[in-house]
Structures are given as structure tokens and as C-alpha cells.
Coordinates of N, CA and C in Angstrom, one line a residue:
R1 N 115.8 139.4 113.0 CA 116.7 138.4 113.5 C 117.0 138.7 114.9
V2 N 117.1 137.6 115.8 CA 117.4 137.7 117.1 C 118.6 137.0 117.3
T3 N 119.5 137.7 118.1 CA 120.8 137.2 118.5 C 120.9 137.1 120.0
S4 N 121.0 136.1 120.6 CA 121.1 135.8 122.0 C 122.5 135.4 122.4
V5 N 123.1 136.1 123.4 CA 124.3 135.8 124.1 C 124.3 135.6 125.5
P6 N 124.1 134.3 125.8 CA 123.9 134.0 127.4 C 125.1 134.4 128.2
L7 N 124.9 134.8 129.6 CA 126.0 134.9 130.4 C 126.7 133.6 130.7
L8 N 128.1 133.5 130.4 CA 128.7 132.3 130.5 C 129.3 132.2 131.8
T9 N 129.8 133.2 132.5 CA 130.5 133.0 133.7 C 130.3 134.2 134.6
V10 N 130.0 133.9 135.9 CA 129.7 134.8 136.9 C 130.9 134.8 137.7
V11 N 131.5 136.1 138.0 CA 132.7 136.2 138.9 C 132.3 137.1 140.0
F12 N 132.4 136.6 141.2 CA 132.3 137.5 142.4 C 133.5 138.2 142.8
K13 N 133.5 139.5 142.9 CA 134.7 140.1 143.6 C 134.3 140.5 145.1
N14 N 135.2 140.5 145.9 CA 135.0 140.5 147.3 C 135.4 142.1 147.7
T15 N 134.7 143.0 146.9 CA 134.9 144.4 147.1 C 133.7 145.2 147.3
M16 N 132.8 144.6 148.2 CA 131.6 145.4 148.5 C 131.7 146.4 149.5
P17 N 130.8 147.4 149.2 CA 131.1 148.5 150.4 C 130.5 148.0 151.9
P18 N 131.0 148.7 152.8 CA 130.6 148.4 154.2 C 129.0 148.6 154.3
L19 N 128.3 148.1 155.3 CA 126.8 148.2 155.3 C 126.7 149.1 156.5
D20 N 127.6 150.0 157.1 CA 127.2 150.9 157.8 C 126.1 151.7 157.6
G21 N 125.1 151.8 158.6 CA 123.9 152.8 158.2 C 123.0 152.2 157.3
V22 N 123.2 151.1 156.7 CA 122.3 150.5 155.7 C 121.2 149.8 156.6
Q23 N 119.8 150.2 156.0 CA 118.7 149.6 156.7 C 118.2 148.3 156.2
G24 N 118.5 148.0 155.0 CA 117.9 146.8 154.2 C 118.7 146.7 153.0
L25 N 118.3 145.5 152.4 CA 119.1 145.1 151.1 C 118.0 144.8 150.2
I26 N 118.2 145.2 148.9 CA 117.2 144.8 147.8 C 118.1 144.0 146.9
V27 N 117.7 142.8 146.7 CA 118.4 141.8 145.8 C 117.5 141.6 144.5
T28 N 118.1 141.9 143.5 CA 117.5 141.6 142.1 C 117.7 140.4 141.4
S29 N 118.4 139.6 141.9 CA 118.7 138.3 141.3 C 119.4 137.3 142.1
R30 N 119.3 136.0 141.7 CA 120.1 135.1 142.5 C 121.5 135.2 142.6
N31 N 122.1 135.7 141.4 CA 123.5 135.9 141.5 C 123.7 137.0 142.2
G32 N 123.0 138.1 142.4 CA 123.2 139.2 143.3 C 123.3 138.7 144.7
L33 N 122.2 137.8 145.1 CA 122.2 137.2 146.2 C 123.4 136.3 146.6
R34 N 123.9 135.5 145.6 CA 125.1 134.7 145.8 C 126.3 135.6 146.2
A35 N 126.3 136.7 145.4 CA 127.5 137.7 145.8 C 127.5 138.2 147.2
V36 N 126.2 138.5 147.7 CA 126.2 139.0 149.0 C 126.4 137.9 150.1
A37 N 126.0 136.6 149.8 CA 126.3 135.5 150.6 C 127.7 135.1 150.7
A38 N 128.4 135.2 149.7 CA 129.8 134.8 149.4 C 130.9 135.9 149.9
G39 N 130.2 137.2 150.0 CA 131.1 138.3 150.2 C 131.5 138.6 151.7
V40 N 132.3 139.5 151.9 CA 132.9 140.0 153.3 C 131.7 140.6 154.0
I41 N 130.6 140.9 153.5 CA 129.4 141.6 154.1 C 128.4 140.6 154.7
R42 N 128.7 139.3 154.4 CA 127.7 138.3 154.7 C 127.1 138.3 156.0
D43 N 128.0 138.3 157.2 CA 127.4 138.5 158.5 C 126.5 139.6 158.7
A44 N 127.0 140.7 158.3 CA 126.2 141.9 158.5 C 124.9 141.9 157.5
A45 N 125.0 141.3 156.5 CA 123.9 141.1 155.6 C 122.8 140.3 156.3
F46 N 123.1 139.3 156.9 CA 122.1 138.4 157.5 C 121.3 139.0 158.7
G47 N 121.7 140.1 159.0 CA 121.0 140.9 160.1 C 120.1 142.0 159.6
L48 N 120.1 142.1 158.3 CA 119.2 143.2 157.8 C 118.0 142.6 156.9
P49 N 117.0 143.5 157.0 CA 115.7 143.1 156.1 C 116.3 142.9 154.7
L50 N 115.7 142.0 153.9 CA 116.1 141.6 152.6 C 114.8 141.8 151.9
F51 N 114.8 142.4 150.6 CA 113.9 142.4 149.8 C 114.1 141.9 148.5
A52 N 113.7 140.7 148.0 CA 114.0 139.9 146.9 C 113.0 140.3 145.8
V53 N 113.6 140.4 144.6 CA 112.9 140.7 143.5 C 112.6 139.2 142.9
G54 N 111.4 138.7 143.0 CA 110.9 137.5 142.4 C 110.8 136.4 143.4
P55 N 109.8 135.4 143.2 CA 109.8 134.5 144.2 C 110.8 133.5 144.3
G56 N 111.6 133.3 143.1 CA 112.8 132.3 143.1 C 113.9 132.9 144.0
T57 N 114.1 134.2 143.7 CA 115.2 134.8 144.5 C 114.7 134.9 146.1
G58 N 113.6 135.0 146.3 CA 113.1 135.1 147.7 C 113.4 133.7 148.3
A59 N 113.0 132.6 147.6 CA 113.1 131.2 148.1 C 114.5 131.0 148.3
Y60 N 115.3 131.2 147.4 CA 116.9 131.1 147.5 C 117.4 131.9 148.6
A61 N 116.8 133.0 149.0 CA 117.3 133.9 150.2 C 117.0 133.0 151.5
R62 N 115.7 132.5 151.5 CA 115.4 131.6 152.6 C 116.3 130.4 152.8
D63 N 116.6 129.8 151.6 CA 117.5 128.6 151.7 C 118.8 129.0 152.3
L64 N 119.3 130.1 151.9 CA 120.6 130.5 152.3 C 120.7 130.9 153.9
G65 N 119.5 131.1 154.5 CA 119.3 131.6 155.8 C 118.8 132.9 156.2
F66 N 118.6 133.7 155.1 CA 118.1 135.1 155.4 C 116.7 134.9 155.9
R67 N 116.3 135.6 157.0 CA 115.0 135.4 157.7 C 114.1 136.6 157.9
H68 N 114.9 137.8 157.7 CA 114.3 139.2 158.0 C 113.6 139.9 156.8
G69 N 112.4 140.0 156.7 CA 111.7 140.9 155.7 C 111.7 140.5 154.4
I70 N 111.9 139.1 154.1 CA 112.0 138.7 152.7 C 110.6 138.8 152.0
E71 N 110.6 139.5 151.0 CA 109.3 140.0 150.2 C 109.3 139.2 148.9

């Protein structure tokens, strides 16, 4: 028997660590990317190389304006 419980609500908290010394970002989902784009680190994040897991997340990163190192 399989039980499935989908994620119903995603809540972003604006408590991300500073990006001082960070050389790039790895984003593993569109929700992770949404959190980065909506967060206080947004401006700093746009200047870093971004490595997206999956073509959908990569395409969404480009749609949001990320341009450096999207894989």
C-alpha cells in the first residue's frame, strides 16, 4: 500500500546566510530557486554562477534573470 502526502504550502523565511566568500550556488529545486530570488540575498545571488539540478529548474533560473553558469 502506497500513501502519498503532497507538499501543500511552501513558506519562505527571509533568514538566509550572507554570501560573503561564496563562489557559486547550487539549486536543487524550483522552490529553492524561488527562495533565493525572493530573499535578502537576491542581488548578491544574481552575480554568482548558478548550478541548477534539472532542466526545468535551469529554465526557471534563466526566466528569473540568472545568467552566469546555469548548467
